[in-house]
Structures are given as structure tokens and as C-alpha cells.
Short mmCIF file of C-alpha atoms in Angstrom, two decimals:
data_model
loop_
_atom_site.label_atom_id
_atom_site.label_comp_id
_atom_site.label_asym_id
_atom_site.label_seq_id
_atom_site.Cartn_x
_atom_site.Cartn_y
_atom_site.Cartn_z
CA MET V 1 105.09 139.79 150.00
CA ASN V 2 101.77 138.99 151.64
CA VAL V 3 98.66 139.80 149.65
CA THR V 4 94.97 139.09 149.97
CA LEU V 5 93.30 137.96 146.78
CA ARG V 6 89.62 138.87 146.84
CA ILE V 7 87.94 136.86 144.11
CA GLN V 8 84.33 137.00 142.98
CA ARG V 9 83.03 133.42 142.99
CA PHE V 10 79.92 132.00 141.40
CA ASN V 11 78.89 128.39 141.03
CA PRO V 12 75.72 128.19 138.89
CA GLU V 13 74.81 124.82 140.43
CA THR V 14 74.67 126.05 144.03
CA ASP V 15 74.71 129.87 144.07
CA SER V 16 71.88 132.23 143.21
CA LYS V 17 74.26 135.17 142.91
CA PRO V 18 78.01 135.80 143.00
CA HIS V 19 79.83 136.27 146.30
CA TRP V 20 83.35 137.22 147.39
CA GLU V 21 86.01 134.94 148.80
CA GLU V 22 89.40 135.96 150.14
CA TYR V 23 92.68 134.07 149.83
CA PRO V 24 95.75 135.20 151.81
CA LEU V 25 98.84 134.38 149.75
CA ASP V 26 102.59 134.76 149.95
CA VAL V 27 103.80 135.85 146.51
CA GLU V 28 106.83 137.43 144.87
CA PRO V 29 106.41 140.99 143.55
CA SER V 30 107.59 139.63 140.20
CA ASP V 31 104.81 137.03 140.10
CA ARG V 32 101.98 137.71 137.73
CA LEU V 33 98.40 137.73 138.90
CA LEU V 34 97.96 134.57 136.82
CA ASP V 35 100.59 132.88 139.00
CA ALA V 36 98.63 133.90 142.09
CA LEU V 37 95.42 132.48 140.58
CA HIS V 38 97.30 129.24 139.86
CA GLU V 39 98.48 129.21 143.47
CA VAL V 40 94.85 129.44 144.63
CA LYS V 41 93.60 126.82 142.21
CA TRP V 42 96.44 124.33 142.69
CA HIS V 43 97.01 124.65 146.44
CA HIS V 44 93.98 126.29 148.10
CA ASP V 45 90.75 125.70 146.22
CA GLY V 46 90.66 123.49 143.14
CA THR V 47 87.12 124.56 142.29
CA LEU V 48 88.19 128.05 141.18
CA ALA V 49 87.45 128.44 137.47
CA PHE V 50 89.22 130.84 135.14
CA ARG V 51 90.43 130.83 131.53
CA ARG V 52 94.04 130.98 130.47
CA SER V 53 95.92 129.48 127.60
CA CYS V 54 99.25 130.86 126.43
CA ALA V 55 99.91 132.80 129.64
CA HIS V 56 102.03 135.31 127.75
CA GLY V 57 99.61 138.06 126.75
CA ILE V 58 98.93 136.83 123.23
CA CYS V 59 95.93 134.49 123.31
CA GLY V 60 93.63 136.90 125.12
CA SER V 61 92.00 134.23 127.31
CA ASP V 62 92.57 135.64 130.77
CA ALA V 63 91.12 139.14 130.54
CA MET V 64 89.38 139.96 133.82
CA THR V 65 88.55 142.95 135.96
CA ILE V 66 91.49 143.47 138.30
CA ASN V 67 91.19 146.22 140.91
CA ASN V 68 88.31 147.61 138.83
CA VAL V 69 90.34 147.79 135.61
CA ASN V 70 90.15 145.30 132.75
CA ARG V 71 93.54 143.70 132.22
CA LEU V 72 95.15 140.38 131.32
CA ALA V 73 96.01 138.37 134.45
CA CYS V 74 99.18 137.16 132.71
CA LYS V 75 100.47 140.70 132.09
CA VAL V 76 99.96 142.20 135.54
CA LEU V 77 102.65 141.90 138.19
CA MET V 78 101.62 141.40 141.81
CA GLY V 79 104.12 144.07 142.87
CA ASP V 80 102.05 146.63 140.96
CA LEU V 81 98.71 145.69 142.51
CA GLY V 82 99.07 146.42 146.22
CA ALA V 83 98.34 144.23 149.23
CA ARG V 84 94.66 143.74 148.46
CA VAL V 85 93.75 142.62 144.97
CA THR V 86 90.17 142.42 143.74
CA VAL V 87 89.47 140.05 140.85
CA GLU V 88 86.12 139.89 139.04
CA PRO V 89 84.91 138.36 135.79
CA LEU V 90 84.57 140.72 132.80
CA ARG V 91 81.53 142.97 133.15
CA GLY V 92 78.72 142.95 130.62
CA PHE V 93 78.83 139.21 129.98
CA ARG V 94 76.91 136.34 131.55
CA ILE V 95 79.00 134.54 134.16
CA VAL V 96 79.42 130.84 133.41
CA LYS V 97 81.41 130.08 136.57
CA ASP V 98 83.69 132.21 138.79
CA LEU V 99 85.89 134.21 136.39
CA VAL V 100 84.67 132.47 133.23
CA VAL V 101 82.13 134.45 131.21
CA ASP V 102 80.04 133.52 128.17
CA MET V 103 81.97 135.00 125.22
CA GLU V 104 79.55 133.80 122.54
CA PRO V 105 77.66 137.13 122.20
CA PHE V 106 81.06 138.78 121.77
CA PHE V 107 82.19 136.43 119.00
CA GLU V 108 78.80 136.52 117.31
CA LYS V 109 79.20 140.28 116.88
CA TYR V 110 82.80 139.78 115.80
CA ARG V 111 81.71 137.41 113.01
CA SER V 112 79.05 139.85 111.79
CA ILE V 113 81.62 142.25 110.31
CA LYS V 114 83.27 139.50 108.22
CA PRO V 115 86.65 139.44 109.95
CA TYR V 116 88.50 137.82 107.07
CA PHE V 117 90.23 138.97 103.90
CA ILE V 118 87.84 139.73 101.02
CA ASN V 119 89.12 140.23 97.49
CA TYR V 120 87.14 139.49 94.34
CA ASP V 121 90.03 139.72 91.86
CA PRO V 122 91.52 136.53 90.42
CA ASP V 123 94.30 135.18 92.63
CA PRO V 124 97.60 136.82 91.67
CA PRO V 125 100.61 134.57 90.93
CA THR V 126 102.57 136.19 93.77
CA GLU V 127 101.76 137.86 97.08
CA ARG V 128 99.47 140.89 97.05
CA TYR V 129 101.94 143.73 97.38
CA GLN V 130 101.45 146.62 99.72
CA SER V 131 103.60 149.66 100.40
CA GLN V 132 104.94 150.35 103.87
CA GLU V 133 102.59 153.34 104.12
CA GLU V 134 99.59 151.20 103.17
CA ARG V 135 100.57 148.62 105.79
CA GLU V 136 101.08 151.32 108.39
CA ARG V 137 97.52 152.60 107.86
CA TYR V 138 95.94 149.75 109.83
CA ASP V 139 98.97 148.56 111.80
CA ASP V 140 97.52 149.54 115.18
CA THR V 141 94.35 147.48 114.81
CA THR V 142 96.22 144.32 113.74
CA LYS V 143 97.38 144.06 117.36
CA CYS V 144 93.93 143.09 118.69
CA ILE V 145 93.85 139.68 120.41
CA LEU V 146 90.06 139.59 120.99
CA CYS V 147 90.37 139.46 124.76
CA ALA V 148 87.18 141.58 125.14
CA ALA V 149 88.77 143.89 127.73
CA CYS V 150 87.61 146.91 125.69
CA THR V 151 84.05 145.78 124.99
CA SER V 152 83.57 144.76 128.61
CA SER V 153 84.77 148.19 129.80
CA CYS V 154 82.38 150.10 127.53
CA PRO V 155 79.45 151.84 129.32
CA SER V 156 77.49 151.91 126.05
CA TYR V 157 77.84 148.12 125.92
CA TRP V 158 76.77 147.78 129.56
CA GLY V 159 73.72 149.87 128.73
CA ASN V 160 72.79 148.02 125.56
CA ARG V 161 74.17 144.58 124.71
CA GLU V 162 73.06 144.93 121.10
CA PHE V 163 75.97 147.34 120.53
CA LEU V 164 78.64 145.71 118.35
CA GLY V 165 81.27 146.93 120.81
CA PRO V 166 84.76 148.39 120.37
CA ALA V 167 86.55 145.09 119.66
CA THR V 168 84.33 144.33 116.68
CA ILE V 169 84.86 147.82 115.25
CA VAL V 170 88.62 147.51 115.75
CA GLN V 171 88.58 144.22 113.84
CA ALA V 172 86.51 145.81 111.06
CA HIS V 173 88.98 148.72 110.94
CA ARG V 174 91.82 146.25 110.42
CA PHE V 175 90.24 145.07 107.13
CA ILE V 176 88.48 148.25 105.98
CA PHE V 177 91.77 150.17 105.90
CA ASP V 178 93.75 147.30 104.32
CA SER V 179 94.51 148.39 100.73
CA ARG V 180 94.30 144.76 99.49
CA ASP V 181 90.83 144.16 100.88
CA GLN V 182 87.64 144.86 98.90
CA GLY V 183 85.02 144.15 101.57
CA ALA V 184 84.90 147.64 103.09
CA ASN V 185 81.38 148.44 101.88
CA GLU V 186 79.93 145.17 103.18
CA ARG V 187 81.42 145.88 106.59
CA LEU V 188 80.41 149.55 106.60
CA GLU V 189 76.81 148.43 105.94
CA VAL V 190 76.88 146.53 109.23
CA LEU V 191 78.67 149.32 111.11
CA ASN V 192 76.40 152.12 109.81
CA ASP V 193 73.68 151.15 112.25
CA ARG V 194 72.19 152.36 115.49
CA ASP V 195 73.92 149.43 117.19
CA GLY V 196 77.07 149.84 115.09
CA VAL V 197 79.60 152.67 115.38
CA TRP V 198 76.89 155.23 116.19
CA ARG V 199 76.29 153.79 119.64
CA CYS V 200 79.87 154.72 120.56
CA ARG V 201 79.89 157.84 122.75
CA THR V 202 83.68 158.35 122.72
CA ILE V 203 83.97 157.59 126.42
CA PHE V 204 87.54 156.25 125.94
CA ASN V 205 87.19 153.40 128.50
CA CYS V 206 88.12 150.97 125.72
CA THR V 207 91.38 152.75 124.96
CA GLY V 208 92.33 152.66 128.64
CA ALA V 209 91.43 148.98 128.96
CA CYS V 210 93.28 147.60 125.93
CA PRO V 211 96.21 145.44 127.07
CA ARG V 212 97.75 145.86 123.61
CA GLU V 213 97.56 149.64 123.84
CA ILE V 214 95.52 149.94 120.66
CA LYS V 215 94.09 153.43 120.17
CA VAL V 216 90.58 151.95 120.10
CA THR V 217 88.56 155.17 120.27
CA GLN V 218 90.66 156.65 117.49
CA ALA V 219 90.05 153.59 115.30
CA ILE V 220 86.29 153.89 115.89
CA GLY V 221 86.51 157.60 115.05
CA GLU V 222 88.27 156.78 111.78
CA VAL V 223 85.46 154.40 110.82
CA LYS V 224 82.85 157.08 111.64
CA LYS V 225 84.77 159.62 109.55
CA LEU V 226 85.02 157.19 106.64
CA LEU V 227 81.27 156.55 106.80
CA LEU V 228 80.62 160.30 106.85
CA PHE V 229 82.76 160.92 103.78
CA ASN V 230 81.51 157.78 102.01
CA ARG V 231 77.81 158.30 102.50
CA MET V 232 77.38 162.07 102.65
CA VAL V 233 79.58 163.43 99.88
CA MET D 1 79.33 125.17 116.52
CA GLN D 2 77.95 127.89 114.34
CA ALA D 3 79.93 128.42 111.15
CA THR D 4 78.56 131.80 110.19
CA SER D 5 76.73 134.41 112.18
CA PRO D 6 73.11 135.26 111.48
CA ALA D 7 72.88 138.38 109.37
CA ARG D 8 72.35 141.48 111.48
CA PRO D 9 69.42 143.65 110.49
CA ARG D 10 70.69 146.03 107.83
CA PRO D 11 70.15 149.74 108.30
CA ALA D 12 67.51 151.02 105.92
CA SER D 13 68.91 154.53 105.92
CA ASN D 14 71.74 156.79 106.92
CA PHE D 15 69.61 158.30 109.68
CA GLU D 16 72.03 157.53 112.51
CA LEU D 17 74.91 158.90 110.46
CA TYR D 18 73.05 162.18 109.84
CA SER D 19 71.96 162.29 113.46
CA TRP D 20 75.57 161.90 114.62
CA PHE D 21 76.79 164.59 112.22
CA PHE D 22 73.95 166.92 113.20
CA MET D 23 74.92 166.59 116.86
CA ARG D 24 78.45 167.74 116.09
CA ILE D 25 77.37 170.68 113.95
CA SER D 26 74.56 171.77 116.27
CA ALA D 27 76.91 171.51 119.26
CA ILE D 28 79.23 174.06 117.64
CA VAL D 29 76.30 176.34 116.71
CA LEU D 30 74.81 176.03 120.21
CA PHE D 31 78.16 176.75 121.82
CA VAL D 32 78.42 180.06 119.96
CA LEU D 33 74.74 180.96 120.54
CA ALA D 34 74.72 179.99 124.21
CA VAL D 35 77.99 181.69 125.12
CA PHE D 36 76.90 184.87 123.33
CA HIS D 37 73.51 184.73 125.07
CA LEU D 38 75.12 184.16 128.45
CA VAL D 39 77.61 187.00 128.05
CA TYR D 40 74.99 189.40 126.68
CA MET D 41 72.32 188.70 129.30
CA HIS D 42 74.61 188.43 132.31
CA LEU D 43 77.35 190.93 131.55
CA VAL D 44 76.00 193.42 129.01
CA ILE D 45 72.44 193.74 130.34
CA GLY D 46 73.19 192.47 133.82
CA LEU D 47 71.23 189.97 135.89
CA ASP D 48 69.30 192.61 137.87
CA ALA D 49 68.20 194.44 134.73
CA ILE D 50 66.51 191.54 132.93
CA THR D 51 62.83 192.50 132.79
CA PHE D 52 59.87 191.92 130.50
CA GLU D 53 60.46 195.35 128.96
CA VAL D 54 64.08 194.58 128.15
CA ILE D 55 63.13 191.38 126.29
CA ALA D 56 60.16 193.04 124.58
CA GLU D 57 62.44 195.87 123.48
CA ARG D 58 65.01 193.38 122.23
CA TRP D 59 62.38 191.64 120.13
CA GLN D 60 61.73 194.82 118.18
CA SER D 61 64.72 193.69 116.14
CA ALA D 62 64.23 190.83 113.66
CA GLY D 63 67.82 189.76 114.25
CA TRP D 64 67.17 189.05 117.91
CA ARG D 65 64.01 187.10 117.09
CA LEU D 66 66.00 185.01 114.62
CA PHE D 67 68.72 184.47 117.23
CA ASP D 68 66.18 183.25 119.78
CA LEU D 69 64.51 181.06 117.16
CA PHE D 70 67.84 179.37 116.39
CA LEU D 71 68.51 178.88 120.09
CA LEU D 72 65.05 177.37 120.53
CA VAL D 73 65.19 175.01 117.56
CA PHE D 74 68.82 173.89 117.84
CA GLY D 75 68.61 173.55 121.62
CA TRP D 76 65.50 171.39 121.52
CA ILE D 77 66.47 169.18 118.61
CA HIS D 78 70.01 168.68 119.92
CA GLY D 79 68.70 167.91 123.40
CA ALA D 80 65.86 165.68 122.25
CA ASN D 81 68.12 163.73 119.92
CA GLY D 82 70.61 163.21 122.75
CA MET D 83 67.76 162.04 124.94
CA ARG D 84 66.56 159.64 122.22
CA VAL D 85 70.02 158.08 122.12
CA VAL D 86 70.14 157.74 125.92
CA LEU D 87 66.68 156.13 125.93
CA ASP D 88 67.88 153.63 123.32
CA ASP D 89 70.70 152.74 125.68
CA TYR D 90 68.72 152.24 128.82
CA ILE D 91 65.09 151.35 128.02
CA HIS D 92 64.89 147.86 126.57
CA PRO D 93 61.21 146.77 126.60
CA GLN D 94 59.90 147.84 123.18
CA GLY D 95 56.56 149.08 124.56
CA TRP D 96 58.17 151.38 127.11
CA LYS D 97 60.62 152.62 124.51
CA VAL D 98 57.82 153.65 122.16
CA PHE D 99 55.85 155.20 125.04
CA VAL D 100 58.69 157.31 126.45
CA LYS D 101 59.99 158.33 123.02
CA SER D 102 56.47 159.38 121.99
CA ILE D 103 56.28 161.70 125.00
CA LEU D 104 59.71 163.09 124.15
CA TYR D 105 58.79 163.78 120.52
CA VAL D 106 55.42 165.32 121.37
CA VAL D 107 56.91 167.60 124.05
CA THR D 108 59.71 168.62 121.69
CA PHE D 109 57.30 169.35 118.85
CA VAL D 110 54.79 171.26 120.97
CA LEU D 111 57.41 173.43 122.66
CA ILE D 112 59.22 174.26 119.41
CA VAL D 113 55.93 175.22 117.75
CA LEU D 114 54.77 177.17 120.78
CA GLY D 115 58.10 178.98 121.13
CA ALA D 116 58.27 179.76 117.42
CA TYR D 117 54.67 181.00 117.48
CA ILE D 118 55.51 183.45 120.25
CA ILE D 119 58.71 184.58 118.55
CA PHE D 120 56.87 185.26 115.28
CA THR D 121 53.70 186.85 116.66
CA PHE D 122 54.83 188.79 119.73
CA ARG D 123 53.64 192.40 119.88
CA MET D 124 54.40 194.96 122.57
#
């Protein structure tokens, strides 16, 4: 099938602002958008910059705005995108070049909620056991691959870049609701802030954007509810 | 490469938590008050019949004055708090933020006090 790939390009060394370039391609409907981007980079214009690593929807490198929706280029089939495909870098982040954005502010916020296991008890001789129900409690948020599709789709984040963003709250949720973890209060301290969970306006863009189908808004709501019950009663 | 992130400023209070909870509670209260007010004024009294005398007559009852006081206070605080949150989102220079928020708080305060004064002191 013939498609036109309309890609937002930006070279910081020569451009003052981003511009659009179009690439007519002949692709299979079963090709992924990532394959089409490879086609452009390898056979049409080698200067096109984009991130990708595993190419199988696990590493989270190639999140971008595709036809106005944040998705992973490696999980979208060309047959589902129509004859004219618009590709932009993730919104809300500084563009480094073409489709590559500066993810450092994103990871800085991620690190602030201590995204690692915290337990002050002496190490047990065996694994730390957990019932199936306890594991199920935070199962949904373990699926996050930190692709930033949610945070970049969040209007509250567009409005104010100090907001921790949905991805960070999802990652905090993963540890806060883990029965083996003891760091919940330290994380809730960070989240109980004007720029923490309270900047979320339940707009649900994040839930729609998540390529792992995590119920992001629900996870944020659970953290808010926990804070309410923890701090008010 | 940075090993750990700089500590984020810690919240000194639960203000944002209370503010969030207040918005939910006041939204429910306002929904009941506003719908009742709408139905009563538009359907029971009727749009053409709303006059100074009708309102003055209504305010002979303490219950109605209390109702209007609740509508005034909840409406303004709910609205002003929502506005505060929106301003936090979209005004970034600190000076402008303080300036616009000051106007918001003063207007809110003055109109609540003025409205309450009228509700408490009105005589036919």
C-alpha cells in the first residue's frame, strides 16, 4: 500500500523551529510504523533521528505522537493508520533532534519517588512471600515500561512541567501497594504535594495513551484515596 | 550521570489534600443547592415572576437566608479554589502568580463578606 509519512523534523544546528517533511513510501499493511521509519532512515534520508531499541514494545524507547495519539512506533501497524500518517516527537518535552526528546526531566521525577524496593527488616533466609491477592493488588502498575506516552499526553503536564506526571505516580503505586515494601510513607510525602498527585485533574488522557493498557487514572485515584485515608483519619 | 535525584521540596502541610477533598464535598453540596435553586426559581416561581418583592418575601424566612448563604459561600470558595488551581497550571512567573492570585483572593473575600452582610442585615 502507498502511504505518505509526514514527519516533524528539527535539527538544532540549522533550524530555529521544527518543520514538516513528507516521505511517500510503499509499505505492507502488516509493517509496523517503526519499519516505515527504518525505511525512511535507511533508504531515503539518513539524517532522520528517532529512538528505538528492542522494537518489540517492551523497552519503551520509541513512544511518539502518531496521528495525534501517543503510541509506540513498534506496536502500530501501517494498515491501521491510513494513507497519511503524521509522526511527531512526544509533546511536553524539549526536542533534541527530530523525534528524539530530552527525557531527563521525566526520569528526574521518576527517581524522586524512590522507584526501588524498600524494606528495613533484616534480610530473610528465603524469598519474601506474598499471597496471590497481595501480588494482584499492584499487578497493573508493574506493566509500566517508562515510555512516557502517558506523561506526554497529560494536559496538566503540558500546563505545568513541575507536575510529577502520571508515569511517576504509576511507578510509585507499584511499590506503595506492594505488601513487602515499607517505603510507602516516604513516597506519599513526595506525592502529597501541589505538584504531586493533586495536580492530576482526572482527564484520562494518560489511560488512553498507555501502550500497556495500564489503568493509569485509576492508579492515581488509588494513591489519592490512600493519602486521604492516611492523613485525614 | 546523576546517581540520585535532588530532593523535591517537601510539602509543609496537607493543604492540597484538604483542598482536593473540599472540592469533592462542595461539588456535591453545590449540585444539590444549585439544582434546587434552579428548579425553584424557574419552575416553581417561574422566570416572569421573579421580582424584588418575591426575593424580599422569601428572605422573611431564616431558612432561605441560610440557603442563600450556603450557596454564596460554597459557590465562591469552590470557584475560587478551582481558579487558584488553574492559575497554578498556567501562570509561571512568580510575580504574576502572586499578583493575579491576590486579586482573586481579595475579590472572593470582599464578595463573600458583602453578600453575607446583605443576607444577614436585609430588611424590607
